[in-house]
PDB file of C-alpha atoms and ligand atoms in Angstrom:
ATOM      1  CA  MET A   1      84.925-146.273 -97.609  1.00 44.00           C
ATOM      2  CA  SER A   2      86.019-145.489-101.083  1.00 46.00           C
ATOM      3  CA  THR A   3      84.283-148.190-103.685  1.00 48.00           C
ATOM      4  CA  PRO A   4      88.474-149.915-105.294  1.00 51.00           C
ATOM      5  CA  ASP A   5      87.763-149.665-108.845  1.00 56.00           C
ATOM      6  CA  LEU A   6      87.059-146.015-108.965  1.00 66.00           C
ATOM      7  CA  GLN A   7      90.213-143.670-109.219  1.00 76.00           C
ATOM      8  CA  ILE A   8      91.684-141.909-106.118  1.00 76.00           C
ATOM      9  CA  SER A   9      91.226-138.413-108.849  1.00 77.00           C
ATOM     10  CA  THR A  10      87.776-139.546-109.439  1.00 79.00           C
ATOM     11  CA  HIS A  11      87.111-140.050-105.589  1.00 76.00           C
ATOM     12  CA  LEU A  12      88.033-136.742-105.071  1.00 76.00           C
ATOM     13  CA  ILE A  13      86.733-134.700-107.311  1.00 75.00           C
ATOM     14  CA  HIS A  14      83.343-135.918-106.315  1.00 75.00           C
ATOM     15  CA  HIS A  15      82.834-135.730-103.027  1.00 74.00           C
ATOM     16  CA  PRO A  16      80.017-135.440-101.644  1.00 76.00           C
ATOM     17  CA  TYR A  17      80.369-131.691-100.784  1.00 81.00           C
ATOM     18  CA  GLN A  18      77.458-129.172-100.925  1.00 84.00           C
ATOM     19  CA  PRO A  19      78.586-125.572-103.104  1.00 86.00           C
ATOM     20  CA  PRO A  20      76.390-122.779-103.153  1.00 85.00           C
ATOM     21  CA  GLU A  21      73.350-123.181-105.853  1.00 92.00           C
ATOM     22  CA  GLY A  22      74.798-121.350-109.202  1.00 94.00           C
ATOM     23  CA  PHE A  23      78.494-121.533-107.921  1.00 92.00           C
ATOM     24  CA  VAL A  24      79.057-125.115-108.283  1.00 88.00           C
ATOM     25  CA  ALA A  25      82.951-125.250-108.227  1.00 86.00           C
ATOM     26  CA  PRO A  26      84.842-127.948-106.979  1.00 78.00           C
ATOM     27  CA  GLN A  27      87.014-126.146-104.517  1.00 82.00           C
ATOM     28  CA  PRO A  28      85.975-125.611-101.833  1.00 86.00           C
ATOM     29  CA  PRO A  29      85.694-121.386-100.163  1.00 90.00           C
ATOM     30  CA  VAL A  30      88.384-120.669 -97.766  1.00 94.00           C
ATOM     31  CA  HIS A  31      86.927-119.640 -94.326  1.00 94.00           C
ATOM     32  CA  LYS A  32      89.382-117.431 -92.040  1.00 93.00           C
ATOM     33  CA  ALA A  33      87.972-117.022 -88.364  1.00 94.00           C
ATOM     34  CA  SER A  34      89.919-117.730 -85.031  1.00 95.00           C
ATOM     35  CA  THR A  35      86.403-116.425 -82.975  1.00 96.00           C
ATOM     36  CA  VAL A  36      82.927-117.802 -83.963  1.00 95.00           C
ATOM     37  CA  ILE A  37      80.016-116.040 -82.798  1.00 96.00           C
ATOM     38  CA  PHE A  38      77.046-118.730 -80.916  1.00 96.00           C
ATOM     39  CA  GLU A  39      73.117-117.801 -79.824  1.00 96.00           C
ATOM     40  CA  ASN A  40      74.212-118.693 -76.721  1.00 97.00           C
ATOM     41  CA  VAL A  41      76.050-120.231 -73.545  1.00 96.00           C
ATOM     42  CA  ALA A  42      74.096-123.472 -74.016  1.00 97.00           C
ATOM     43  CA  ALA A  43      75.046-123.111 -77.855  1.00 95.00           C
ATOM     44  CA  MET A  44      78.601-122.748 -77.175  1.00 94.00           C
ATOM     45  CA  ARG A  45      78.734-125.535 -74.605  1.00 94.00           C
ATOM     46  CA  ARG A  46      77.326-127.966 -76.511  1.00 94.00           C
ATOM     47  CA  ARG A  47      79.503-127.955 -79.890  1.00 94.00           C
ATOM     48  CA  GLN A  48      82.381-130.484 -79.500  1.00 91.00           C
ATOM     49  CA  TRP A  49      84.227-129.921 -82.638  1.00 90.00           C
ATOM     50  CA  LEU A  50      87.014-133.239 -81.203  1.00 89.00           C
ATOM     51  CA  ASP A  51      83.755-135.895 -83.396  1.00 89.00           C
ATOM     52  CA  LYS A  52      83.769-132.359 -86.382  1.00 89.00           C
ATOM     53  CA  SER A  53      80.589-132.219 -85.528  1.00 90.00           C
ATOM     54  CA  SER A  54      79.955-128.557 -85.179  1.00 93.00           C
ATOM     55  CA  TYR A  55      82.542-125.663 -84.967  1.00 95.00           C
ATOM     56  CA  THR A  56      83.821-123.392 -82.391  1.00 95.00           C
ATOM     57  CA  TYR A  57      87.498-121.800 -83.022  1.00 95.00           C
ATOM     58  CA  GLY A  58      89.037-121.322 -86.016  1.00 94.00           C
ATOM     59  CA  LEU A  59      91.702-122.909 -83.481  1.00 91.00           C
ATOM     60  CA  HIS A  60      89.732-125.926 -83.789  1.00 93.00           C
ATOM     61  CA  GLY A  61      88.684-126.353 -87.173  1.00 94.00           C
ATOM     62  CA  THR A  62      86.069-124.454 -90.097  1.00 95.00           C
ATOM     63  CA  PRO A  63      84.365-125.809 -92.842  1.00 92.00           C
ATOM     64  CA  THR A  64      88.091-125.223 -94.404  1.00 93.00           C
ATOM     65  CA  THR A  65      89.959-127.235 -93.063  1.00 94.00           C
ATOM     66  CA  PHE A  66      86.942-130.298 -92.060  1.00 93.00           C
ATOM     67  CA  LEU A  67      86.732-130.337 -95.526  1.00 91.00           C
ATOM     68  CA  LEU A  68      90.485-130.885 -96.665  1.00 92.00           C
ATOM     69  CA  GLU A  69      90.938-133.036 -93.426  1.00 94.00           C
ATOM     70  CA  GLU A  70      88.450-135.302 -94.197  1.00 91.00           C
ATOM     71  CA  ARG A  71      89.492-135.695 -98.126  1.00 89.00           C
ATOM     72  CA  LEU A  72      92.932-136.227 -97.239  1.00 92.00           C
ATOM     73  CA  SER A  73      91.558-139.117 -94.931  1.00 92.00           C
ATOM     74  CA  ALA A  74      90.044-140.225 -98.281  1.00 88.00           C
ATOM     75  CA  LEU A  75      93.592-139.353-100.110  1.00 90.00           C
ATOM     76  CA  GLU A  76      94.999-142.306 -97.869  1.00 91.00           C
ATOM     77  CA  GLY A  77      92.341-144.236 -96.878  1.00 90.00           C
ATOM     78  CA  GLY A  78      92.079-142.852 -92.817  1.00 92.00           C
ATOM     79  CA  LEU A  79      89.627-142.935 -90.471  1.00 93.00           C
ATOM     80  CA  GLN A  80      90.488-139.222 -89.609  1.00 93.00           C
ATOM     81  CA  CYS A  81      92.846-136.001 -89.947  1.00 95.00           C
ATOM     82  CA  LEU A  82      94.472-133.970 -88.113  1.00 95.00           C
ATOM     83  CA  LEU A  83      95.368-130.712 -90.284  1.00 96.00           C
ATOM     84  CA  VAL A  84      98.469-128.485 -88.198  1.00 96.00           C
ATOM     85  CA  PRO A  85     101.018-126.176 -89.110  1.00 95.00           C
ATOM     86  CA  SER A  86     103.613-128.300 -90.376  1.00 97.00           C
ATOM     87  CA  GLY A  87     105.217-131.538 -91.522  1.00 97.00           C
ATOM     88  CA  LEU A  88     107.015-131.027 -88.377  1.00 98.00           C
ATOM     89  CA  ALA A  89     104.445-129.978 -85.785  1.00 98.00           C
ATOM     90  CA  ALA A  90     102.323-133.552 -87.584  1.00 98.00           C
ATOM     91  CA  ILE A  91     105.293-135.905 -86.587  1.00 98.00           C
ATOM     92  CA  ALA A  92     106.049-133.886 -82.639  1.00 98.00           C
ATOM     93  CA  THR A  93     102.073-133.514 -82.001  1.00 98.00           C
ATOM     94  CA  THR A  94     102.202-137.642 -82.685  1.00 98.00           C
ATOM     95  CA  SER A  95     105.034-138.978 -80.476  1.00 98.00           C
ATOM     96  CA  LEU A  96     104.412-136.479 -78.056  1.00 98.00           C
ATOM     97  CA  ALA A  97     100.534-137.751 -78.342  1.00 97.00           C
ATOM     98  CA  LEU A  98     101.723-141.655 -77.573  1.00 98.00           C
ATOM     99  CA  LEU A  99     105.336-141.435 -75.641  1.00 98.00           C
ATOM    100  CA  ARG A 100     105.271-140.733 -72.116  1.00 98.00           C
ATOM    101  CA  THR A 101     108.586-140.401 -69.986  1.00 98.00           C
ATOM    102  CA  GLY A 102     110.351-144.739 -69.434  1.00 98.00           C
ATOM    103  CA  ASP A 103     108.879-145.124 -73.347  1.00 98.00           C
ATOM    104  CA  GLU A 104     111.508-146.128 -76.414  1.00 98.00           C
ATOM    105  CA  MET A 105     111.268-145.664 -79.858  1.00 98.00           C
ATOM    106  CA  LEU A 106     112.642-146.604 -82.620  1.00 98.00           C
ATOM    107  CA  LEU A 107     113.817-144.682 -85.397  1.00 98.00           C
ATOM    108  CA  PRO A 108     114.349-145.780 -89.115  1.00 98.00           C
ATOM    109  CA  ASP A 109     118.544-145.061 -89.401  1.00 98.00           C
ATOM    110  CA  ASN A 110     116.944-142.997 -93.172  1.00 97.00           C
ATOM    111  CA  ALA A 111     114.273-141.032 -90.341  1.00 98.00           C
ATOM    112  CA  TYR A 112     113.192-137.184 -91.377  1.00 98.00           C
ATOM    113  CA  GLY A 113     116.558-135.454 -89.684  1.00 98.00           C
ATOM    114  CA  PRO A 114     114.006-133.360 -88.138  1.00 98.00           C
ATOM    115  CA  ASN A 115     112.203-135.559 -86.237  1.00 98.00           C
ATOM    116  CA  LYS A 116     115.829-137.585 -85.112  1.00 98.00           C
ATOM    117  CA  THR A 117     116.813-134.127 -83.572  1.00 98.00           C
ATOM    118  CA  LEU A 118     113.330-133.815 -82.104  1.00 98.00           C
ATOM    119  CA  SER A 119     114.238-137.281 -80.595  1.00 98.00           C
ATOM    120  CA  GLU A 120     117.454-136.366 -78.901  1.00 97.00           C
ATOM    121  CA  GLY A 121     116.225-133.463 -77.925  1.00 97.00           C
ATOM    122  CA  GLU A 122     112.885-132.893 -76.276  1.00 97.00           C
ATOM    123  CA  LEU A 123     111.968-135.905 -76.225  1.00 98.00           C
ATOM    124  CA  ALA A 124     114.618-137.147 -74.753  1.00 98.00           C
ATOM    125  CA  HIS A 125     114.675-134.774 -71.722  1.00 97.00           C
ATOM    126  CA  PHE A 126     110.679-135.852 -70.951  1.00 97.00           C
ATOM    127  CA  GLY A 127     112.242-139.234 -70.226  1.00 98.00           C
ATOM    128  CA  VAL A 128     111.935-140.809 -73.166  1.00 98.00           C
ATOM    129  CA  ARG A 129     114.645-142.921 -75.346  1.00 98.00           C
ATOM    130  CA  HIS A 130     115.414-144.102 -79.003  1.00 98.00           C
ATOM    131  CA  GLN A 131     116.955-146.241 -80.726  1.00 98.00           C
ATOM    132  CA  CYS A 132     117.746-145.364 -84.691  1.00 98.00           C
ATOM    133  CA  TYR A 133     117.890-148.948 -87.019  1.00 98.00           C
ATOM    134  CA  ASP A 134     118.569-150.130 -90.059  1.00 98.00           C
ATOM    135  CA  ALA A 135     116.258-149.058 -92.249  1.00 98.00           C
ATOM    136  CA  MET A 136     116.268-152.117 -94.496  1.00 98.00           C
ATOM    137  CA  ASP A 137     117.145-154.472 -92.240  1.00 98.00           C
ATOM    138  CA  VAL A 138     114.076-156.113 -90.654  1.00 98.00           C
ATOM    139  CA  ALA A 139     115.791-157.907 -87.912  1.00 98.00           C
ATOM    140  CA  ASP A 140     117.734-155.234 -86.794  1.00 98.00           C
ATOM    141  CA  LEU A 141     114.168-153.695 -86.189  1.00 98.00           C
ATOM    142  CA  GLU A 142     113.102-157.352 -84.133  1.00 98.00           C
ATOM    143  CA  ALA A 143     116.366-157.665 -82.323  1.00 98.00           C
ATOM    144  CA  LYS A 144     116.153-153.274 -81.211  1.00 98.00           C
ATOM    145  CA  ILE A 145     112.698-153.862 -80.292  1.00 98.00           C
ATOM    146  CA  THR A 146     111.534-154.410 -76.236  1.00 98.00           C
ATOM    147  CA  PRO A 147     108.799-154.436 -73.735  1.00 98.00           C
ATOM    148  CA  LYS A 148     109.331-150.233 -73.430  1.00 98.00           C
ATOM    149  CA  THR A 149     109.020-149.864 -77.646  1.00 98.00           C
ATOM    150  CA  ARG A 150     105.770-148.347 -78.172  1.00 98.00           C
ATOM    151  CA  LEU A 151     106.304-146.643 -80.992  1.00 98.00           C
ATOM    152  CA  VAL A 152     107.539-147.293 -84.346  1.00 98.00           C
ATOM    153  CA  TRP A 153     108.446-144.902 -87.047  1.00 98.00           C
ATOM    154  CA  LEU A 154     108.521-145.663 -90.888  1.00 98.00           C
ATOM    155  CA  GLU A 155     109.574-143.647 -93.518  1.00 98.00           C
ATOM    156  CA  ALA A 156     108.836-144.693 -97.295  1.00 97.00           C
ATOM    157  CA  PRO A 157     111.365-144.593 -99.414  1.00 96.00           C
ATOM    158  CA  GLY A 158     113.264-142.048 -96.592  1.00 96.00           C
ATOM    159  CA  SER A 159     114.307-139.395 -96.491  1.00 95.00           C
ATOM    160  CA  VAL A 160     117.217-138.769 -99.015  1.00 89.00           C
ATOM    161  CA  THR A 161     118.784-142.485 -99.525  1.00 95.00           C
ATOM    162  CA  MET A 162     115.185-143.073-100.703  1.00 96.00           C
ATOM    163  CA  GLU A 163     115.987-146.705 -99.475  1.00 97.00           C
ATOM    164  CA  PHE A 164     112.908-148.609 -99.820  1.00 97.00           C
ATOM    165  CA  PRO A 165     112.233-150.346 -96.845  1.00 98.00           C
ATOM    166  CA  ASP A 166     110.239-153.791 -97.236  1.00 98.00           C
ATOM    167  CA  LEU A 167     106.998-152.295 -95.594  1.00 97.00           C
ATOM    168  CA  ILE A 168     105.103-155.213 -95.135  1.00 98.00           C
ATOM    169  CA  ALA A 169     107.501-157.111 -92.998  1.00 98.00           C
ATOM    170  CA  MET A 170     107.742-154.825 -90.760  1.00 98.00           C
ATOM    171  CA  VAL A 171     104.190-153.803 -89.786  1.00 98.00           C
ATOM    172  CA  ARG A 172     103.717-157.217 -89.089  1.00 98.00           C
ATOM    173  CA  LEU A 173     106.171-157.978 -86.926  1.00 98.00           C
ATOM    174  CA  CYS A 174     105.416-154.788 -84.804  1.00 98.00           C
ATOM    175  CA  ARG A 175     101.891-155.745 -84.875  1.00 98.00           C
ATOM    176  CA  GLU A 176     102.589-159.191 -83.907  1.00 98.00           C
ATOM    177  CA  ARG A 177     104.683-157.482 -80.919  1.00 98.00           C
ATOM    178  CA  GLY A 178     102.324-155.881 -80.404  1.00 98.00           C
ATOM    179  CA  VAL A 179     104.574-151.779 -80.857  1.00 98.00           C
ATOM    180  CA  THR A 180     102.569-148.745 -83.260  1.00 98.00           C
ATOM    181  CA  THR A 181     103.588-147.548 -86.356  1.00 98.00           C
ATOM    182  CA  VAL A 182     103.470-144.194 -87.009  1.00 98.00           C
ATOM    183  CA  LEU A 183     105.099-143.660 -91.565  1.00 98.00           C
ATOM    184  CA  ASP A 184     105.780-141.165 -92.634  1.00 98.00           C
ATOM    185  CA  ASN A 185     104.583-140.605 -95.438  1.00 97.00           C
ATOM    186  CA  THR A 186     106.031-137.154 -96.554  1.00 96.00           C
ATOM    187  CA  TRP A 187     107.626-139.469-100.294  1.00 94.00           C
ATOM    188  CA  GLY A 188     104.325-141.428-100.725  1.00 93.00           C
ATOM    189  CA  ALA A 189     102.138-138.636-100.688  1.00 90.00           C
ATOM    190  CA  GLY A 190      99.265-141.166-100.301  1.00 88.00           C
ATOM    191  CA  LEU A 191      99.528-141.959-104.019  1.00 89.00           C
ATOM    192  CA  ALA A 192     102.391-144.246-104.031  1.00 92.00           C
ATOM    193  CA  PHE A 193     100.439-147.345-101.907  1.00 93.00           C
ATOM    194  CA  ASN A 194      97.598-147.131 -99.734  1.00 92.00           C
ATOM    195  CA  PRO A 195      99.602-147.436 -96.225  1.00 96.00           C
ATOM    196  CA  PHE A 196      96.177-148.335 -94.420  1.00 96.00           C
ATOM    197  CA  ASP A 197      95.748-151.398 -96.855  1.00 95.00           C
ATOM    198  CA  LEU A 198      99.439-153.007 -97.234  1.00 96.00           C
ATOM    199  CA  LEU A 199      98.414-155.222 -99.118  1.00 95.00           C
ATOM    200  CA  ALA A 200      97.211-153.774-101.685  1.00 90.00           C
ATOM    201  CA  ASP A 201      94.291-156.245-101.290  1.00 90.00           C
ATOM    202  CA  GLY A 202      90.959-153.664 -99.845  1.00 86.00           C
ATOM    203  CA  THR A 203      90.275-156.004 -97.333  1.00 90.00           C
ATOM    204  CA  HIS A 204      92.921-153.344 -94.738  1.00 90.00           C
ATOM    205  CA  SER A 205      93.809-156.433 -93.109  1.00 94.00           C
ATOM    206  CA  LEU A 206      97.223-155.565 -92.706  1.00 97.00           C
ATOM    207  CA  GLY A 207      97.812-151.094 -92.402  1.00 97.00           C
ATOM    208  CA  VAL A 208     100.654-149.551 -90.174  1.00 98.00           C
ATOM    209  CA  ASP A 209      98.263-147.605 -87.192  1.00 98.00           C
ATOM    210  CA  ALA A 210      98.621-144.190 -88.862  1.00 98.00           C
ATOM    211  CA  THR A 211     100.702-142.141 -90.863  1.00 98.00           C
ATOM    212  CA  VAL A 212     101.367-137.877 -90.548  1.00 98.00           C
ATOM    213  CA  HIS A 213     103.092-136.414 -93.906  1.00 94.00           C
ATOM    214  CA  ALA A 214     103.893-132.529 -94.919  1.00 96.00           C
ATOM    215  CA  LEU A 215     102.201-130.714 -97.225  1.00 95.00           C
ATOM    216  CA  THR A 216     104.595-129.068 -97.777  1.00 96.00           C
ATOM    217  CA  LYS A 217     106.056-130.618 -99.879  1.00 94.00           C
ATOM    218  CA  TYR A 218     103.795-132.338-102.487  1.00 92.00           C
ATOM    219  CA  PRO A 219      99.950-132.397-102.210  1.00 89.00           C
ATOM    220  CA  SER A 220     100.591-128.258-101.895  1.00 90.00           C
ATOM    221  CA  GLY A 221     103.119-128.190-105.315  1.00 87.00           C
ATOM    222  CA  GLY A 222     104.222-124.240-105.392  1.00 83.00           C
ATOM    223  CA  GLY A 223     106.503-124.376-102.628  1.00 91.00           C
ATOM    224  CA  ASP A 224     104.727-121.533-101.160  1.00 94.00           C
ATOM    225  CA  VAL A 225     102.454-123.203 -98.225  1.00 94.00           C
ATOM    226  CA  LEU A 226     104.012-125.194 -94.713  1.00 96.00           C
ATOM    227  CA  ARG A 227     100.436-127.782 -93.200  1.00 95.00           C
ATOM    228  CA  GLY A 228     101.023-130.645 -92.197  1.00 96.00           C
TER     229      GLY A 228
HETATM  230  C1  LIG B 301     109.430-131.790 -95.480  1.00 60.05           C
HETATM  231  C2  LIG B 301     109.148-132.590 -94.347  1.00 60.05           C
HETATM  232  C3  LIG B 301     108.896-133.069 -93.355  1.00 60.05           C
HETATM  233  C4  LIG B 301     108.465-131.503 -92.693  1.00 60.05           C
HETATM  234  O1  LIG B 301     107.928-131.146 -92.679  1.00 60.05           O
HETATM  235  P1  LIG B 301     107.775-129.087 -92.372  1.00 60.05           P
HETATM  236  O2  LIG B 301     105.969-129.216 -93.061  1.00 60.05           O
HETATM  237  O3  LIG B 301     108.572-128.037 -93.411  1.00 60.05           O
HETATM  238  O4  LIG B 301     107.467-129.084 -91.140  1.00 60.05           O
HETATM  239  C5  LIG B 301     108.136-134.555 -93.138  1.00 60.05           C
HETATM  240  N1  LIG B 301     108.971-135.006 -93.056  1.00 60.05           N
HETATM  241  C6  LIG B 301     110.109-135.325 -94.590  1.00 60.05           C
HETATM  242  C7  LIG B 301     110.252-136.819 -95.022  1.00 60.05           C
HETATM  243  C8  LIG B 301     109.848-134.989 -94.898  1.00 60.05           C
HETATM  244  O5  LIG B 301     110.568-134.227 -96.512  1.00 60.05           O
END
């Protein structure tokens, strides 16, 4: 999607957004609405929000949120992005979407605290088991993967300790074992490295399966926004 020699900041500003004539600002307007009006019931039924081809309801997306999702995808080199109300909501949505009763999940020992709390509480109640692995020890991660392991969380660097794991080795291992990887990329913010192209050679041959991040932190910048 992005040309490798184009700076990401340039790429983000030159996103194919069409501003209204006479007001060519890079920032799109903020649309605030829950309900949108359809010409008739048939038109309502024809509309699709899952593929972002049209608008159905404010919670499903507005012109503003769809554009922010596209730009976040461009920032991280992802294919699709879903905005939610906070970083923790992004973590919970991901775990709830991917895990079923009987599944096991692995968390780095320096994971963002509330991710651990969610796993010890709600996910345990739903019959999802979790274990923590040593974020700095690929062999420990390997030893803890079982046939029931469905999801491995990663953080780079990890919360509080700021230790940086051997992401390439860990993602490669999980891929060999058929386990889904999700990176909490809050600290990398989509700028420190490309999580979907870890070899940084433009081949996209090694990357995590999904990322989450707290827009609450670096992307919002001012400490006055909650978003994930
Ligand atoms: C803050 C943070 C979150 C959660 O973000 P909220 O928007 O506060 O829910 C998730 N992961 C990491 C690493 C964070 O620092």
